[in-house]
Short mmCIF file of C-alpha atoms in Angstrom, two decimals:
data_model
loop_
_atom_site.label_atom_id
_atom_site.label_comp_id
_atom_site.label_asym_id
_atom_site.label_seq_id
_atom_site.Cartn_x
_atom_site.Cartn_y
_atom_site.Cartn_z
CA UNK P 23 -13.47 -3.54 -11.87
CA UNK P 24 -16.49 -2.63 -9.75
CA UNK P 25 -15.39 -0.33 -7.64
CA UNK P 26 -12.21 1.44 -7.17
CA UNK P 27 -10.23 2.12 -4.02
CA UNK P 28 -7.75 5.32 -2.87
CA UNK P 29 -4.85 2.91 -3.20
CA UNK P 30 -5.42 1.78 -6.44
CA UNK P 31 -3.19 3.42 -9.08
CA UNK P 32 -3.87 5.35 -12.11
CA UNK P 33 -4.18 4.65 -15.73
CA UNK P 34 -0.79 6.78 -15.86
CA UNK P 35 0.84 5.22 -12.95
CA UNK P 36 -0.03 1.94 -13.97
CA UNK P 37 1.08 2.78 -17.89
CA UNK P 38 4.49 3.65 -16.16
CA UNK P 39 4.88 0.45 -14.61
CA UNK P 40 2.72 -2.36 -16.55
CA UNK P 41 5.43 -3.05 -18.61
CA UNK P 42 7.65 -4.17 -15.33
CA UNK P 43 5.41 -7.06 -15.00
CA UNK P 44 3.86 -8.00 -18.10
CA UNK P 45 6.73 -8.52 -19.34
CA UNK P 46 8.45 -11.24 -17.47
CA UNK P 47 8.90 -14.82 -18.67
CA UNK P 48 5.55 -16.81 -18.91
CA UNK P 49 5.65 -20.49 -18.49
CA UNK P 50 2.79 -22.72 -18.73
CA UNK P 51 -0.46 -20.87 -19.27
CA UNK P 52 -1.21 -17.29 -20.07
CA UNK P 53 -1.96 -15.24 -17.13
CA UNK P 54 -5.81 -15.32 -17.20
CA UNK P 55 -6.16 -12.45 -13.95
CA UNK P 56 -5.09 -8.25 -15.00
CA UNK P 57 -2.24 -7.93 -13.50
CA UNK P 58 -3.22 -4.37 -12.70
CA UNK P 59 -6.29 -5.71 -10.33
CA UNK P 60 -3.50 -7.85 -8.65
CA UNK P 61 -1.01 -4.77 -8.33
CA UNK P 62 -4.28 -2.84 -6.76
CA UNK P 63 -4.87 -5.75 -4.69
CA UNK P 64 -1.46 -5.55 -3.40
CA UNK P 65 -1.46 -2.38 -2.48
CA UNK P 66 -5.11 -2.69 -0.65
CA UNK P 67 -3.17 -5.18 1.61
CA UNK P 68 -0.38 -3.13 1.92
CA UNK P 69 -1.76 0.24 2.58
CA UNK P 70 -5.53 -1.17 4.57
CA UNK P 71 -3.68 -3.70 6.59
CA UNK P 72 -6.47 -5.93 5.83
CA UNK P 73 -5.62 -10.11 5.47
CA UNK P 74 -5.16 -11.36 2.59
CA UNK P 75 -9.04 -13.31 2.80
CA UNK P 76 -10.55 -10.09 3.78
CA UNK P 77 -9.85 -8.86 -0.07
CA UNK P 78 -12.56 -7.24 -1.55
CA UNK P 79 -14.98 -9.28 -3.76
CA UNK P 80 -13.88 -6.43 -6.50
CA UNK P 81 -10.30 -8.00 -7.00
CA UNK P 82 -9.49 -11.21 -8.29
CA UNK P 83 -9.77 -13.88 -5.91
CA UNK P 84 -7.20 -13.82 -2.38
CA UNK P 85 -5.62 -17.01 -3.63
CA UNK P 86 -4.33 -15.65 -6.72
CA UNK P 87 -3.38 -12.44 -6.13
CA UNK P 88 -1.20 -14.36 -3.12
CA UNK P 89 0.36 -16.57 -5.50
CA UNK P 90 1.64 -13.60 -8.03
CA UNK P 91 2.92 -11.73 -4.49
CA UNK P 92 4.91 -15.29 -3.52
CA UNK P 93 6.00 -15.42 -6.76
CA UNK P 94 7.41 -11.98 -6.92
CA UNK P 95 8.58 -11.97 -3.85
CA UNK P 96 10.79 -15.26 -4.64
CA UNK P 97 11.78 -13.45 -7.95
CA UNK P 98 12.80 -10.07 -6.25
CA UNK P 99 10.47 -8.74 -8.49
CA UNK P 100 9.34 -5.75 -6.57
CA UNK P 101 13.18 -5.10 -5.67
CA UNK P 102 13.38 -4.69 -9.40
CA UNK P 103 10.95 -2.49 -9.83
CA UNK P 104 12.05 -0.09 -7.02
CA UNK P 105 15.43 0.12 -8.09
CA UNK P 106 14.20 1.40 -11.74
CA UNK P 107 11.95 3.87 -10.28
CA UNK P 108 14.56 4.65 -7.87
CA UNK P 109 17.20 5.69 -10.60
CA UNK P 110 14.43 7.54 -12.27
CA UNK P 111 13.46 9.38 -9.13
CA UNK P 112 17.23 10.54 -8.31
CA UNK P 113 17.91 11.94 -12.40
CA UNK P 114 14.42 13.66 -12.00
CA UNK P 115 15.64 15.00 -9.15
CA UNK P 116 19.23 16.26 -10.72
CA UNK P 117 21.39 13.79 -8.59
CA UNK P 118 23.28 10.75 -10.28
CA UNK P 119 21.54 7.78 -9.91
CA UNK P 120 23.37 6.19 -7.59
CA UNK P 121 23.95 7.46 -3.96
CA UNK P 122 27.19 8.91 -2.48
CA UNK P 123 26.05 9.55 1.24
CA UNK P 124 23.78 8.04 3.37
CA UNK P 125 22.32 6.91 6.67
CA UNK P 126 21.58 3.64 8.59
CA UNK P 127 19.22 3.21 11.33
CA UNK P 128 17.28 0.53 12.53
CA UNK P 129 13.10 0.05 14.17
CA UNK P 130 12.27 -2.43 16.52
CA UNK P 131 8.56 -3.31 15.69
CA UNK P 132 5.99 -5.80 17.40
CA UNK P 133 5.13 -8.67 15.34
CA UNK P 134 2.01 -10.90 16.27
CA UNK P 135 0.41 -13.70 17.53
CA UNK P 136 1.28 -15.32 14.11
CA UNK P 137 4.30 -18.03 14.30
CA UNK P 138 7.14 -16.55 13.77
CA UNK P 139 11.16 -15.59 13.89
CA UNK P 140 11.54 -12.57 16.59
CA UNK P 141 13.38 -11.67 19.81
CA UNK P 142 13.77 -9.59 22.39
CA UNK P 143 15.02 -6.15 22.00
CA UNK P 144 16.66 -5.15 25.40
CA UNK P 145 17.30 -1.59 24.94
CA UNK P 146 13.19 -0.60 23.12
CA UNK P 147 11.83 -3.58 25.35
CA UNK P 148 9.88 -4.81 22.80
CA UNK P 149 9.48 -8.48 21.92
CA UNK P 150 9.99 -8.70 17.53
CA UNK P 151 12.01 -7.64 14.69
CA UNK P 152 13.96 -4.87 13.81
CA UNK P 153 14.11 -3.44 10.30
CA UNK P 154 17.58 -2.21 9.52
CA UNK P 155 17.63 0.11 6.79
CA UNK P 156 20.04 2.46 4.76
CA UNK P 157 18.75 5.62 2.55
CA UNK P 158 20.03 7.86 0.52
CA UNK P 159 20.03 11.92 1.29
CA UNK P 160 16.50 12.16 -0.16
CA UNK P 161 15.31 9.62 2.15
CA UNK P 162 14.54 7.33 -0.52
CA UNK P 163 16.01 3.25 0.77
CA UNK P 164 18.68 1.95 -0.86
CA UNK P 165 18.87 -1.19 0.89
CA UNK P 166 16.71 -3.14 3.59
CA UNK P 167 17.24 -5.79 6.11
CA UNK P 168 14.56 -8.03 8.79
CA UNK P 169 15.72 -9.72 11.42
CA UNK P 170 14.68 -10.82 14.87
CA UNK P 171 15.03 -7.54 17.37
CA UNK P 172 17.71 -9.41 19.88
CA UNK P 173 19.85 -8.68 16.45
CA UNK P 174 22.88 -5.99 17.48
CA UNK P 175 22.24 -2.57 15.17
CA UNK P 176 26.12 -3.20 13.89
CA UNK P 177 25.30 -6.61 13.28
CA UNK P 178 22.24 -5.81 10.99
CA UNK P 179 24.65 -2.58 9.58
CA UNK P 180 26.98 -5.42 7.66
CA UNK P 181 23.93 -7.01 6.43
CA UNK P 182 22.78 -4.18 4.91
CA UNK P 183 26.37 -3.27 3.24
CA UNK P 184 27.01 -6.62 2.26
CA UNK P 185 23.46 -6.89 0.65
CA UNK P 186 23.72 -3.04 -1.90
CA UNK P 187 26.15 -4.71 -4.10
CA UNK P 188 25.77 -2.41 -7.43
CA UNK P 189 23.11 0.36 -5.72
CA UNK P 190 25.96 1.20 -3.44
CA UNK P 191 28.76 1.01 -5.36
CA UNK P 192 29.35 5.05 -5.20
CA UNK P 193 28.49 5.47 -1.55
CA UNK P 194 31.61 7.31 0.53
CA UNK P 195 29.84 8.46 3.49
CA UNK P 196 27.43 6.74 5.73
CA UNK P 197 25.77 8.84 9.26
CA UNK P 198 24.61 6.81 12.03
CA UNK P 199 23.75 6.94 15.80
CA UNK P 200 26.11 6.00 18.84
CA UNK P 201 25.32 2.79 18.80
CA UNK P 202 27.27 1.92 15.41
CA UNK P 203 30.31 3.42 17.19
CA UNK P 204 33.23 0.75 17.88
CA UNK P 205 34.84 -2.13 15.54
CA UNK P 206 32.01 -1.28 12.95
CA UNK P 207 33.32 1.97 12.11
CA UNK P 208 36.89 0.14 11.20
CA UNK P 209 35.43 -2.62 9.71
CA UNK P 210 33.36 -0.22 6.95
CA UNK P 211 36.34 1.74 6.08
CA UNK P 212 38.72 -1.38 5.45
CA UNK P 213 35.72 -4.10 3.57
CA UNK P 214 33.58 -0.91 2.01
CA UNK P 215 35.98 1.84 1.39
CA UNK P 216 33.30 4.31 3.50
CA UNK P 217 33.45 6.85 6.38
CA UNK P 218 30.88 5.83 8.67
CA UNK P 219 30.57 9.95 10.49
CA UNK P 220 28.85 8.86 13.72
CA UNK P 221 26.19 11.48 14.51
CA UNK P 222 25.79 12.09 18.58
CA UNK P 223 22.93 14.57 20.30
CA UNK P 224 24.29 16.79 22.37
CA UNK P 225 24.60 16.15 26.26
CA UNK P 226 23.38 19.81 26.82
CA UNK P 227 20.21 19.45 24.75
CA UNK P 228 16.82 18.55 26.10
CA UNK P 229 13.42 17.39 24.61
CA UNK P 230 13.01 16.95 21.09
CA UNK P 231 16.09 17.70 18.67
CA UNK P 232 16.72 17.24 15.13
CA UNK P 233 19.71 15.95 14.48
CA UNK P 234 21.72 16.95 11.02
CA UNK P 235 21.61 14.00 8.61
CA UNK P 236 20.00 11.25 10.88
CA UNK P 237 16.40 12.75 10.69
CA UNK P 238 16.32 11.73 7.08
CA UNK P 239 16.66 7.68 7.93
CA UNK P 240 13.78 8.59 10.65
CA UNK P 241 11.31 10.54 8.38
CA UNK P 242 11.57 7.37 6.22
CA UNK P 243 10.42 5.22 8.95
CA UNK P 244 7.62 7.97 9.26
CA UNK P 245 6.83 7.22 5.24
CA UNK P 246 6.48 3.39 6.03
CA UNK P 247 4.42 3.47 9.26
CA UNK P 248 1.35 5.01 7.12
CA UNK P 249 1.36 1.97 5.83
CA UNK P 250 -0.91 -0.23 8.16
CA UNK P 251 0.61 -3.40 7.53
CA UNK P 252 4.00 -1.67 8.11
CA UNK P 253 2.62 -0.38 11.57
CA UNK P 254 3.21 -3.50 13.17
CA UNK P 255 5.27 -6.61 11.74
CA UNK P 256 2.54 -8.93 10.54
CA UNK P 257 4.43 -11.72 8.77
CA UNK P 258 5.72 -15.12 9.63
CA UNK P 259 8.79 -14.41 7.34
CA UNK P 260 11.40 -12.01 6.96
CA UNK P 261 11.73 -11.54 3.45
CA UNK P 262 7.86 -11.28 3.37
CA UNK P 263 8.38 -8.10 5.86
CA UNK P 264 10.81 -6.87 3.48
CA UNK P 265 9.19 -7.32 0.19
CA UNK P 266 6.67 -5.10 2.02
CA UNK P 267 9.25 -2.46 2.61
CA UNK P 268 9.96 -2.57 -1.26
CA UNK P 269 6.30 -2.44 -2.04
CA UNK P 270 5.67 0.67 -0.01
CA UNK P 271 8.58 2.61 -0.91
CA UNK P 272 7.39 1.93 -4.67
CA UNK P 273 4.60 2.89 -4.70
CA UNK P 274 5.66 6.55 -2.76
CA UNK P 275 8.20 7.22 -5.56
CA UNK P 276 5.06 6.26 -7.99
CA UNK P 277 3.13 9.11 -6.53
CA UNK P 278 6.06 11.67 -6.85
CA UNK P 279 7.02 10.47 -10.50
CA UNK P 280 3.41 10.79 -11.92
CA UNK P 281 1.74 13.20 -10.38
CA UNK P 282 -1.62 11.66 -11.52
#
């Protein structure tokens, strides 16, 4: 390595994680690239914005560090990952591992002139996705969903409980906005076995006001918008923009767990 960039990781963060990925099933030939230069690289895209072409010269080459992404993207890889460090985070923190409350909001982000799946958000007026997403009390996600932004919050709410399987198996109590009121809030209790507490502002308030429980879902947005290429949605697929999510929200429980 030439040079090394501010979103490259540690010797000690990447000695907490290199196992993760060196260890998976090889088939064919030996890995010939350091799968440490292609985590950096990763996170270079992730955290710069940049394309993947525009790497710089001190990474491997753009092609393969793209193939090990596809491939771990199509092996939920960085899903993996996440959820370990996840656990980890939560007993470091004193809390069980797995979440008993949480809260479910959803962004409606831009995507570009790149072909893609996205619609129309009526309420936000903006033409893209929306990234539906449920966290725990610390903030920290538990479960992610993309779809286009014509997609109904309560629609993209059942994705995301039908997609936590074993992270959510101790949730109880969900907070969300007004607009998960209705048939959702029935259909939770009687498929999921949780309260969804619906969280409204006042009518009296005015300006800017924090709102118990539902400011933790929006500080998490917060966490993944200092991400550049979370700032807009950049990819031609979903699951791409979600493996992104994953990637992101790794690599801020990385910073907290090893402090250098």
């Amino acid at each position: 390595m030439k040079k090394t960039y501010p979103s490259d990781l540690t010797d000690n963060r990447w000695n907490h994680i290199k196992e993760l990925f060196e260890t998976e099933n090889q088939r064919g030939r030996p890995t010939e690239v350091d799968l440490r230069l292609v985590v950096n690289a990763i996170l270079f895209i992730l955290v710069s914005g940049c394309q993947w072409r525009y790497l710089p010269k001190d990474y491997p080459k753009w092609q393969s560090v793209y193939y090990h992404f596809r491939k771990w993207k199509k092996s939920g890889k960085w899903k993996v990952v996440y959820g370990i460090l996840y656990a980890e985070y939560r007993e470091k923190e004193g809390r069980h591992k797995h979440a008993t409350a949480g809260a479910i909001d959803s962004q409606s982000v831009k995507t570009t002139s790149v072909p893609s799946s996205r619609g129309f958000d009526a309420g936000k007026k903006i033409t893209g996705r929306k990234r539906h997403i449920l966290v725990d009390t610390l903030g920290l996600l538990i479960a992610v969903a993309v779809t286009v932004a014509s997609i109904q919050d309560r629609d993209g709410a059942k994705l995301l409980l039908k997609a936590i399987k074993g992270s959510g198996k101790k949730l109880r109590k969900i907070w969300v906005d007004g607009g998960y009121r209705g048939e959702l809030v029935n259909w939770v209790k009687s498929k999921c076995r949780i309260v969804l507490e619906v969280v409204l502002r006042s009518e009296e308030a005015k300006g800017f006001v924090l709102l118990p429980r539902r400011w933790v879902v929006e500080r998490t947005f917060a966490w993944l918008n200092n991400n550049r290429r979370l700032s807009k949605d950049y990819e031609r697929f979903c699951d791409t923009s979600e493996t992104f999510i994953y990637i992101g929200m790794t690599r801020l429980i990385l910073l907290r767990l090893v402090n250098s």
